[in-house]
Coordinates of C-alpha atoms and ligand atoms in Angstrom, one line a residue:
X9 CA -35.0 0.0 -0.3
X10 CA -31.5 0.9 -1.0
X11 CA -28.1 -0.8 -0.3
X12 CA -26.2 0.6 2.6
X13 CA -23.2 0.8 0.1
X14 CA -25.5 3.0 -2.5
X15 CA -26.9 4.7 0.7
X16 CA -23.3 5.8 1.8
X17 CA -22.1 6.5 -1.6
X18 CA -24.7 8.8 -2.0
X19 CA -24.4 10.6 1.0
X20 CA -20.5 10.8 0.4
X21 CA -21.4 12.8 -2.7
X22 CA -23.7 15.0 -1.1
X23 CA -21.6 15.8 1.7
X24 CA -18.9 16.2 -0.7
X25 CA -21.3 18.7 -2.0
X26 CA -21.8 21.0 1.0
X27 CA -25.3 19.4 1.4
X28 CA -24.7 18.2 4.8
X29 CA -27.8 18.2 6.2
X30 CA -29.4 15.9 3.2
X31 CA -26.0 13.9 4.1
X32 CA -26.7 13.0 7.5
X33 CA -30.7 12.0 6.6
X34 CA -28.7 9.3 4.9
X35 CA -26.3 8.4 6.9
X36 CA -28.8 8.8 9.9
X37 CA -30.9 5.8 8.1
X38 CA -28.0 3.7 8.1
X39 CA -27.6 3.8 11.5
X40 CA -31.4 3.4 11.5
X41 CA -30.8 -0.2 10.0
X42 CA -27.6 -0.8 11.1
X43 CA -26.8 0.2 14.6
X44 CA -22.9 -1.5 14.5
X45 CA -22.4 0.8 11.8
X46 CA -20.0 2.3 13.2
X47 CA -18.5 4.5 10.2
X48 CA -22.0 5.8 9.4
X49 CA -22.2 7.2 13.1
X50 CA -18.8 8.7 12.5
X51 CA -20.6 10.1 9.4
X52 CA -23.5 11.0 11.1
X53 CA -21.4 13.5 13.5
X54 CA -19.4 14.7 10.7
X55 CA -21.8 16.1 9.0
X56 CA -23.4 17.9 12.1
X57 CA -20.1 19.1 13.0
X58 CA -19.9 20.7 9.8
X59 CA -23.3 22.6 10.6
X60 CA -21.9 23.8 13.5
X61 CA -23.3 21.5 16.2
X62 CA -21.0 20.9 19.1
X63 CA -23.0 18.1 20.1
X64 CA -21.5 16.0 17.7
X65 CA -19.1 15.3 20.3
X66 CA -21.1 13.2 22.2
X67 CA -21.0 10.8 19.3
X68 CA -17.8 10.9 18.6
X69 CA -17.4 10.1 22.5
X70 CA -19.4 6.9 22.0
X71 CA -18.1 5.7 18.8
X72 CA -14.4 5.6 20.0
X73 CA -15.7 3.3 22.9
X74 CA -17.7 1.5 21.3
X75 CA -14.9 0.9 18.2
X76 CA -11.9 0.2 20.7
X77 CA -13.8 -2.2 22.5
X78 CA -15.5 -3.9 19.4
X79 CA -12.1 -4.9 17.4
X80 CA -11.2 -1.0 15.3
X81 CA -9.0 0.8 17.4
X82 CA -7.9 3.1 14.4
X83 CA -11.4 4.3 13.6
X84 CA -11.8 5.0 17.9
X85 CA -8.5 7.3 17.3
X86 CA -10.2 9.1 14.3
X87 CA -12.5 10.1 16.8
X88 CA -10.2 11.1 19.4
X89 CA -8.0 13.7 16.4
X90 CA -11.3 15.1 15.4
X91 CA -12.4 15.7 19.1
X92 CA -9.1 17.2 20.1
X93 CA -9.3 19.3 16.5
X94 CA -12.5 20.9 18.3
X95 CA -10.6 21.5 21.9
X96 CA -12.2 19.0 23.5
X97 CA -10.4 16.5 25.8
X98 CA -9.9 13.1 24.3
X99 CA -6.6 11.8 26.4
X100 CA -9.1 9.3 28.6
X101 CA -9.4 7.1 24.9
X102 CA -6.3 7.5 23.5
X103 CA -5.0 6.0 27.5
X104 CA -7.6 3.3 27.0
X105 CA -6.1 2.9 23.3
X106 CA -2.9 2.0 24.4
X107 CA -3.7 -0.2 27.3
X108 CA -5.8 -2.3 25.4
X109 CA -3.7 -2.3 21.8
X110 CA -0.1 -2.1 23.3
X111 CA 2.4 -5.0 23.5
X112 CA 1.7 -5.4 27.3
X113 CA -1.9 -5.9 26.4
X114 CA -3.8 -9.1 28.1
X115 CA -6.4 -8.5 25.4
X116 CA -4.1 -9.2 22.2
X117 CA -4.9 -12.9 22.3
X118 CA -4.0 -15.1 20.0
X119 CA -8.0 -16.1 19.2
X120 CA -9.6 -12.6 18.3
X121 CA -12.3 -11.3 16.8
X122 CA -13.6 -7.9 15.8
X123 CA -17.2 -7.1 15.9
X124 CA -17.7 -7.0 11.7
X125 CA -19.2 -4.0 10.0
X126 CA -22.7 -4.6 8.5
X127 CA -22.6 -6.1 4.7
X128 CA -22.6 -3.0 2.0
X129 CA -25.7 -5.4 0.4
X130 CA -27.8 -4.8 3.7
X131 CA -31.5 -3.2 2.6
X132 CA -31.7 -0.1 4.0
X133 CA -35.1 2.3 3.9
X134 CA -34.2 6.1 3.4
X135 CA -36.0 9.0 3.3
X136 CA -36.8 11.3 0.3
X137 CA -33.8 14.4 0.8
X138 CA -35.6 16.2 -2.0
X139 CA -38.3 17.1 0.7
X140 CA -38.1 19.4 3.9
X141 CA -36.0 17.5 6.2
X142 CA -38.2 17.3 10.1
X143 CA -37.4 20.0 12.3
X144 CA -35.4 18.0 14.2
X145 CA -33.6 15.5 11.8
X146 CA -30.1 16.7 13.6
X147 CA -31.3 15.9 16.8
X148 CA -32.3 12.6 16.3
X149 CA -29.9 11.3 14.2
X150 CA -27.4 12.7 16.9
X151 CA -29.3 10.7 19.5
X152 CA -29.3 7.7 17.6
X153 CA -25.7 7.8 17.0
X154 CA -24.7 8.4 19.9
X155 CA -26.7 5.5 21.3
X156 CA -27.4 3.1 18.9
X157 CA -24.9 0.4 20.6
X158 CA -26.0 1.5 24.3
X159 CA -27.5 -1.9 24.8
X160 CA -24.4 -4.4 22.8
X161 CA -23.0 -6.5 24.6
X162 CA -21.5 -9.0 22.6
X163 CA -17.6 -7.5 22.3
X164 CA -14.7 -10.1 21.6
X165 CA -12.3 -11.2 24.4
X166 CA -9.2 -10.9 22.8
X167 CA -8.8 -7.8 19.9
X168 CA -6.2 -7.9 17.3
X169 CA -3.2 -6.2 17.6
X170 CA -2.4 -3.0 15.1
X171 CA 0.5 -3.9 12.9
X172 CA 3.4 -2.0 13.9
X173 CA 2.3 0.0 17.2
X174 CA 1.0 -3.0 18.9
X175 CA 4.9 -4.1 18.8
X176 CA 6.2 -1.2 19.9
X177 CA 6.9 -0.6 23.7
X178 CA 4.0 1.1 25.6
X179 CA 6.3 4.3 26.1
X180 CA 6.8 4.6 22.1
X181 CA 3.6 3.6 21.2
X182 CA 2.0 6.3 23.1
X183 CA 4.7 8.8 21.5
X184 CA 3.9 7.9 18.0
X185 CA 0.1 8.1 19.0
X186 CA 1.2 11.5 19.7
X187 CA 2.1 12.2 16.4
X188 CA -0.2 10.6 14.2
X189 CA -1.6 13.5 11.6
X190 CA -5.3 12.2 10.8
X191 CA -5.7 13.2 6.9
X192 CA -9.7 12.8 5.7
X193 CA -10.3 12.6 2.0
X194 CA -13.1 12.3 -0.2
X195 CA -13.2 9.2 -3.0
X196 CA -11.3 10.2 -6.0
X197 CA -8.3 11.7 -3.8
X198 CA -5.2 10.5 -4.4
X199 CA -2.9 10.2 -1.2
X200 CA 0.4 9.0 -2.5
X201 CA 1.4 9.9 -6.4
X202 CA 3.9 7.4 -8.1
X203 CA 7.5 9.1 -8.7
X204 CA 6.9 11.4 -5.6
X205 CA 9.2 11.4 -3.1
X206 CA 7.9 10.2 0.0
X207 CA 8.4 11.3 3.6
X208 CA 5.7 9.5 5.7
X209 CA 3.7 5.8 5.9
X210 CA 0.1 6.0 6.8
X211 CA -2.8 3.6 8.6
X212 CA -6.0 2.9 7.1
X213 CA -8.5 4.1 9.3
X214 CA -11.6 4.0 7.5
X215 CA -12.8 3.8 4.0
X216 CA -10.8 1.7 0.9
X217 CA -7.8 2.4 -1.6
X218 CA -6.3 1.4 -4.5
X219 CA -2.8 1.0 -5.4
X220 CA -1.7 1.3 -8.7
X221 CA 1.3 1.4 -11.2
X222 CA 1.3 3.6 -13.9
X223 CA 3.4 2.5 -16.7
X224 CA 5.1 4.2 -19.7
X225 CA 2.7 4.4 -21.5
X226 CA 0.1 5.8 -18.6
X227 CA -1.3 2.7 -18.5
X228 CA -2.5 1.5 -15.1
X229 CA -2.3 -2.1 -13.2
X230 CA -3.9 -2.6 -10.2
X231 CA -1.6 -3.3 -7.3
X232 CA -4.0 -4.0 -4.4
X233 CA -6.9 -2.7 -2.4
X234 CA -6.4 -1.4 1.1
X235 CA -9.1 -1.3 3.9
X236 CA -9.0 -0.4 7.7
X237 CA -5.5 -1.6 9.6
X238 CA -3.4 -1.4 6.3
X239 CA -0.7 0.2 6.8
X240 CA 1.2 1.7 2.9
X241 CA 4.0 4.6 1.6
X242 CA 6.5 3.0 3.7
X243 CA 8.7 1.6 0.9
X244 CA 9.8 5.3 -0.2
X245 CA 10.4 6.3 3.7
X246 CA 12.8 3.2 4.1
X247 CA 14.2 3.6 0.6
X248 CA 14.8 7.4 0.1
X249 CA 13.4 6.4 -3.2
X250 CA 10.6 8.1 -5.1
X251 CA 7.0 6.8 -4.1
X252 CA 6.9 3.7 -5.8
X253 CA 3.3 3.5 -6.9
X254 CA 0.3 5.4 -6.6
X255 CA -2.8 5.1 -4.0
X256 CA -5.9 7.0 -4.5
X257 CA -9.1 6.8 -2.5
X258 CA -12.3 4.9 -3.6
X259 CA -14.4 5.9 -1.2
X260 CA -14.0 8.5 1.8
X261 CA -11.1 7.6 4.1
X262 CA -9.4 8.0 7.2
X263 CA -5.9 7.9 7.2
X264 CA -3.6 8.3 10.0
X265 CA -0.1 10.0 8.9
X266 CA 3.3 9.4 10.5
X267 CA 6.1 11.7 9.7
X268 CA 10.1 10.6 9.0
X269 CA 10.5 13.2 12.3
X270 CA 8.1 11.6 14.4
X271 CA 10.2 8.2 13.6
X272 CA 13.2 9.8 14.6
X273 CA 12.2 10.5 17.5
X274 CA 11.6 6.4 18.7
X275 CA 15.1 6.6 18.8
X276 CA 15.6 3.3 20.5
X277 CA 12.4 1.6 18.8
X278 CA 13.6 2.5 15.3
X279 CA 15.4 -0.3 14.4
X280 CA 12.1 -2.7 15.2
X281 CA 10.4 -0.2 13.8
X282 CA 12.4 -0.1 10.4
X283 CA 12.7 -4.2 10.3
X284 CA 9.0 -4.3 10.7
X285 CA 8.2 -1.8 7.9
X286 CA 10.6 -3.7 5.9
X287 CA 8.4 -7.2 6.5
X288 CA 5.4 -5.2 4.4
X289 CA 7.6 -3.9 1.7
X290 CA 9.5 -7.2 0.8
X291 CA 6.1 -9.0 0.4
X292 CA 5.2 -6.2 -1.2
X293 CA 7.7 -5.7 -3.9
X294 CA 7.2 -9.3 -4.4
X295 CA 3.4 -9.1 -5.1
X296 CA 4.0 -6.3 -7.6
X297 CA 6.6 -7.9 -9.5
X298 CA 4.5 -11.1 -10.1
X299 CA 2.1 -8.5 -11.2
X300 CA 3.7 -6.1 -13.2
X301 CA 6.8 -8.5 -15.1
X302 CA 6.4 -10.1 -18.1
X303 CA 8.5 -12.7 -16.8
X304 CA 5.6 -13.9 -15.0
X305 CA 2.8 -13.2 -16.7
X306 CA 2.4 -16.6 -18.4
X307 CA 1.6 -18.2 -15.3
X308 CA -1.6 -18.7 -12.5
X309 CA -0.6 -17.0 -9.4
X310 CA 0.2 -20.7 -7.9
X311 CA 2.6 -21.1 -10.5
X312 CA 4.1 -17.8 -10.1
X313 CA 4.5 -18.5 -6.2
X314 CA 6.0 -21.9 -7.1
X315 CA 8.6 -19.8 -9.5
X316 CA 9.5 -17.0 -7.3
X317 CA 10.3 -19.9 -4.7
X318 CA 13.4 -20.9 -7.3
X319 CA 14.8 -17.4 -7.0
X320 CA 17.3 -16.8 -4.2
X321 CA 17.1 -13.7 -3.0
X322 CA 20.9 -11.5 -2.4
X323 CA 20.9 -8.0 -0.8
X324 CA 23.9 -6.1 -2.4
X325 CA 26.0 -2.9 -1.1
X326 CA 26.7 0.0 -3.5
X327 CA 29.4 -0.9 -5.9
X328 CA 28.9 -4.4 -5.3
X329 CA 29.4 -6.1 -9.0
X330 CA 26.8 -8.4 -9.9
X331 CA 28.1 -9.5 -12.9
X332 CA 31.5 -8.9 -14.4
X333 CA 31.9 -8.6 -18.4
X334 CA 33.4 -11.8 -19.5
X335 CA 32.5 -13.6 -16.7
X336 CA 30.0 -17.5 -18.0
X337 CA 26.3 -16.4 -17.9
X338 CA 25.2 -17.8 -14.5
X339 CA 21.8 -17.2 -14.5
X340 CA 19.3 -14.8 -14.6
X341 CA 19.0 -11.7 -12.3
X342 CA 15.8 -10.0 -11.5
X343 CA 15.7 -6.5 -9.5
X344 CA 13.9 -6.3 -6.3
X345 CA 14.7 -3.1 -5.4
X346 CA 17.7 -0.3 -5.5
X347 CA 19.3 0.8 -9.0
X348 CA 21.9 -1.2 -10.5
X349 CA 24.3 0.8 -13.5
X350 CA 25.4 -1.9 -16.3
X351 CA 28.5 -0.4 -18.5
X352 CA 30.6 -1.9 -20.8
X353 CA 34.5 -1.4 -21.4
X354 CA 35.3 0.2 -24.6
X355 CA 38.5 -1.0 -27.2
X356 CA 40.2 2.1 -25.8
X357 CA 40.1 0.4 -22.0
X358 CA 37.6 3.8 -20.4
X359 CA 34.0 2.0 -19.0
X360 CA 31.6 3.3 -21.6
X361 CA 27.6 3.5 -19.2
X362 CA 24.7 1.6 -21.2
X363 CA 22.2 2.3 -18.9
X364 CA 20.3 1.4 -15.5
X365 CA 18.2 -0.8 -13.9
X366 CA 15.3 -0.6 -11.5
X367 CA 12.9 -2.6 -9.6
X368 CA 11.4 -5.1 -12.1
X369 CA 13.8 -5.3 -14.7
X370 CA 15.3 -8.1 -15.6
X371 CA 19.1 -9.0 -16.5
X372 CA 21.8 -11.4 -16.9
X373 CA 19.3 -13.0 -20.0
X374 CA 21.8 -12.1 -23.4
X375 CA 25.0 -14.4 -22.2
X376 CA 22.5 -17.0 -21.2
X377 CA 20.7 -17.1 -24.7
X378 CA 23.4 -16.8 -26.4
X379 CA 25.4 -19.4 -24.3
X380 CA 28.4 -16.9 -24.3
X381 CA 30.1 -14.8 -22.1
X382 CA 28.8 -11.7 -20.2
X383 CA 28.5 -8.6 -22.7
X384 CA 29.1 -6.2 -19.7
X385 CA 29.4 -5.2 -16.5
X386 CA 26.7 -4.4 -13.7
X387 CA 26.7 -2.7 -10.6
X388 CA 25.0 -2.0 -7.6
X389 CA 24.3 1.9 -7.1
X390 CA 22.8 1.9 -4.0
X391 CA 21.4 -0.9 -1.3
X392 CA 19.5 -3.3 -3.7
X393 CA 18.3 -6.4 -3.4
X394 CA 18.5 -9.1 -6.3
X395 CA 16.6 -12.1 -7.2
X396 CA 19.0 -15.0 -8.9
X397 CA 17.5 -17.8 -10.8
X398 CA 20.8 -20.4 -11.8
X399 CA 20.8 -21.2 -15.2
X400 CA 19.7 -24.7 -15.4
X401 CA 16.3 -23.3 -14.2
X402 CA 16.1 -20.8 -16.9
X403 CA 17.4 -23.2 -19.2
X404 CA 14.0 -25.4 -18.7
X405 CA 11.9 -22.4 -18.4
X406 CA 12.9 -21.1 -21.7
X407 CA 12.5 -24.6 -23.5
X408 CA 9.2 -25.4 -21.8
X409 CA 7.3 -21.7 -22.1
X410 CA 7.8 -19.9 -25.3
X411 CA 6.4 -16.7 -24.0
X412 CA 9.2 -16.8 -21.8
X413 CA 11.8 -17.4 -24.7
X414 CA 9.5 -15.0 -26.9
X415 CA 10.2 -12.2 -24.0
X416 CA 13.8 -12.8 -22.9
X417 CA 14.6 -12.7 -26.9
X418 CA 13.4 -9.5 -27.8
X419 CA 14.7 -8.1 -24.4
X420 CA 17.9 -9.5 -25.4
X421 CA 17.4 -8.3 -28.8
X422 CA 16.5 -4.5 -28.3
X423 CA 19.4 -4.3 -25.6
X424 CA 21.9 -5.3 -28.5
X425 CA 20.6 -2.7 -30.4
X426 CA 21.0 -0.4 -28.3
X427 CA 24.1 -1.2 -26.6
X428 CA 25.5 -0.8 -30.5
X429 CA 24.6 2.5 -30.6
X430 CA 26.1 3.8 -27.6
X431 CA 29.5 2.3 -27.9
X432 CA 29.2 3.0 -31.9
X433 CA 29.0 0.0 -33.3
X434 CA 26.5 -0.3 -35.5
X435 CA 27.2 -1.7 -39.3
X436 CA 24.4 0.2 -40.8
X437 CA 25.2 3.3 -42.7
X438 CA 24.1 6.1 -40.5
X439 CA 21.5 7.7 -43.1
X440 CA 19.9 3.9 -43.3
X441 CA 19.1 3.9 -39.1
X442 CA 15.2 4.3 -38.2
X443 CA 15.1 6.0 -34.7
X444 CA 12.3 5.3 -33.4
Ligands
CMP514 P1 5.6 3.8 -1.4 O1 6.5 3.3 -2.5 O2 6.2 4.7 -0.4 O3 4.3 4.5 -2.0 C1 3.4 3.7 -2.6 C2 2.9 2.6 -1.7 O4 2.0 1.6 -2.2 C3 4.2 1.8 -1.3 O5 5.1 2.5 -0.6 C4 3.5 0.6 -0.5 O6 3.2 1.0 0.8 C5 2.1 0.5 -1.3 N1 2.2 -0.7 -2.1 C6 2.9 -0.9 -3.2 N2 2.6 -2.2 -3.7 C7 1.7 -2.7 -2.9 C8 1.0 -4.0 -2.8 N3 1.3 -4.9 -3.7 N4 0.2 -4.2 -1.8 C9 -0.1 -3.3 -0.9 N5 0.5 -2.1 -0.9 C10 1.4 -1.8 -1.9

């Protein structure tokens, strides 16, 4: 006996592989042990679709009932692109779909439950694909996935909604359902590259992610994972800012694609649309930052939460100056999002640029060390959004954690340095500087 995650990671492979029919032995014994498998039935169908049997359909006729009604309403729409991909007629689920999933739903209770996927650990018996497969393996593998749920009865009362559409009027939500591109990659694909720029958000349908940063020096730090009902790249659609990290596939996945165009045309909706989006990416940003900034790293994620509470949080227009040079240190600034330019004026009066700042970086620390007045100026670019910490707080911070002081230091420190160079103010003889 096998794990049904083994199981299905092997039969990924060898579908991956062109060995389809070897891949739906496999798939066909999860269902065997399984029935409310619903993802190896989809499997099942895929691969005799890719041999050419229109029968397939049946399944994926059954499987979008049986998910819509069990709790996975993306998965059921899977179904219902692939069908309509072949010419068949899928418009009676996707009707169903929005009935039961839109905001005038009775079934979007407040107590729901979805009908769970069986464990990856489950034991599951498969057959040797090495030998001859029966002469009528297809067949009966069809059969079973088309029925193996025939006699379940046990579906929830209440489903929960789908983040975003299940908001949306009944009329939109059926336009956007419209829309949705369905996008099926194998593990190892990479959906959204860090740097890109992005024109689209996506809903997990089926399978898992990663997100990941990449960072100077190519090295990676793991973001989050993402399963069925995430929704991700909708930070780059709201910013018109390059994707801001990457998401590759760790198994095979389903993922539903909406287009900047297909938004425009909510017309109405948008705005809900575009406040709800920016929900995710505020938690988001957040999440990475306790992640990916030194300033956090010395603590346990309670303590970081407990930190990141002290901050006040200031959205800021383009040109908005966030600190002036000369101005008392007032605390320290941390960006959330949007590009902020810092410059400093020169003995000749002209605004000399030092350089810019980015999601994650952190300023406002020199004047504060140094207890002396701002060294220069900074200003928003574009839309940002700031995080303040008032100098008493960093005050204590940097007295009670010397990784903190340790950081902010040579931050300070290299910043000098630099800052000397540009405006020309270094002391050291020009043949004695080490550029690194
Ligand atoms: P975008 O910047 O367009 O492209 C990468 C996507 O990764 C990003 O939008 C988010 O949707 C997603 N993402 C980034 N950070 C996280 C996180 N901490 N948790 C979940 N998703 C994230």
């Amino acid at each position: 006996m096998v794990s049904l995650g083994d199981v299905k990671r092997s039969a990924a492979t060898l579908f991956s592989q062109g060995q389809h029919l070897a891949a739906l032995r496999l798939y066909d014994a999860i269902v065997a042990a399984a029935p409310l498998d619903y993802d190896a039935r989809l499997k099942v169908a895929d691969c005799a679709l890719a041999m050419g049997d229109a029968t397939a359909a049946k399944v994926y006729r059954a499987v979008a009932w049986y998910c819509m009604k069990s709790g996975h309403p993306l998965p059921a729409l899977v179904c219902a692109r692939v069908l309509e991909a072949h010419g068949a007629d899928s418009s009676d689920i996707t009707a169903t779909l929005v009935v039961s999933y839109g905001s005038e739903s009775e079934l979007l209770g407040k107590v729901t439950s979805r009908v769970a996927r069986p464990a990856d650990g489950l034991p599951v018996t498969v057959p040797d694909v090495r030998q001859p497969a029966p002469p009528d393996a297809v067949a009966t593998a069809l059969q079973r996935a088309e029925h193996a749920t025939d006699s379940f009865k046990d579906f929830p009362d209440a489903v929960h909604p789908i983040p975003l559409l299940s908001t949306m009027s009944e009329a939109a939500f059926r336009r956007v359902l419209g829309t949705l591109v369905l996008r099926r990659l194998p593990a190892g694909a990479l959906v959204i590259r860090e740097g890109e720029p992005g024109h689209s958000f996506f809903f997990v349908a089926g399978g898992d992610l990663r997100v990941f940063a990449t960072d100077g020096l190519g090295r990676q730090t793991d973001l989050a994972r993402l399963g069925e009902g995430a929704v991700f790249g909708e930070m780059a659609l709201l910013s018109a800012q390059p994707r801001s990290a990457s998401v590759g596939c760790l198994s095979d996945v389903d993922v539903l694609e909406v287009g900047r165009q297909s938004l425009a045309s909510l017309a109405d909706e948008l705005g809900a649309v575009a406040e709800a989006l920016h929900g995710f990416t505020r938690e988001r940003l957040l999440g990475n930052l306790m992640a990916t900034s030194p300033l956090f790293r010395p603590f346990n994620r309670m303590q970081q939460r407990d930190l990141l509470r002290r901050f006040t949080s200031h959205d800021v227009a383009p040109g908005t100056v966030v600190i002036n040079e000369g101005e008392e240190g007032r605390g320290l600034f941390v960006v959330l999002s949007g590009d902020l330019e810092v410059s400093r004026r020169s003995s000749d009066g002209s605004t000399v640029p030092l350089g810019a700042l980015k999601t994650g970086d952190v300023f406002g620390e020199m004047a504060l060390l140094r207890n002396a007045r701002t060294t220069a100026t900074v200003v928003a670019q574009r839309p940002a959004t700031v995080l303040f910490l008032a100098r008493e707080y960093v005050a204590r911070m940097v007295a009670g954690v010397p990784e903190i002081k340790n950081y902010l230091e040579a931050l300070a420190e290299d910043r000098e340095i630099d800052n000397q160079l540009v405006m020309g103010e270094d002391d050291t003889p020009a043949d004695e500087r080490v550029l690194i």
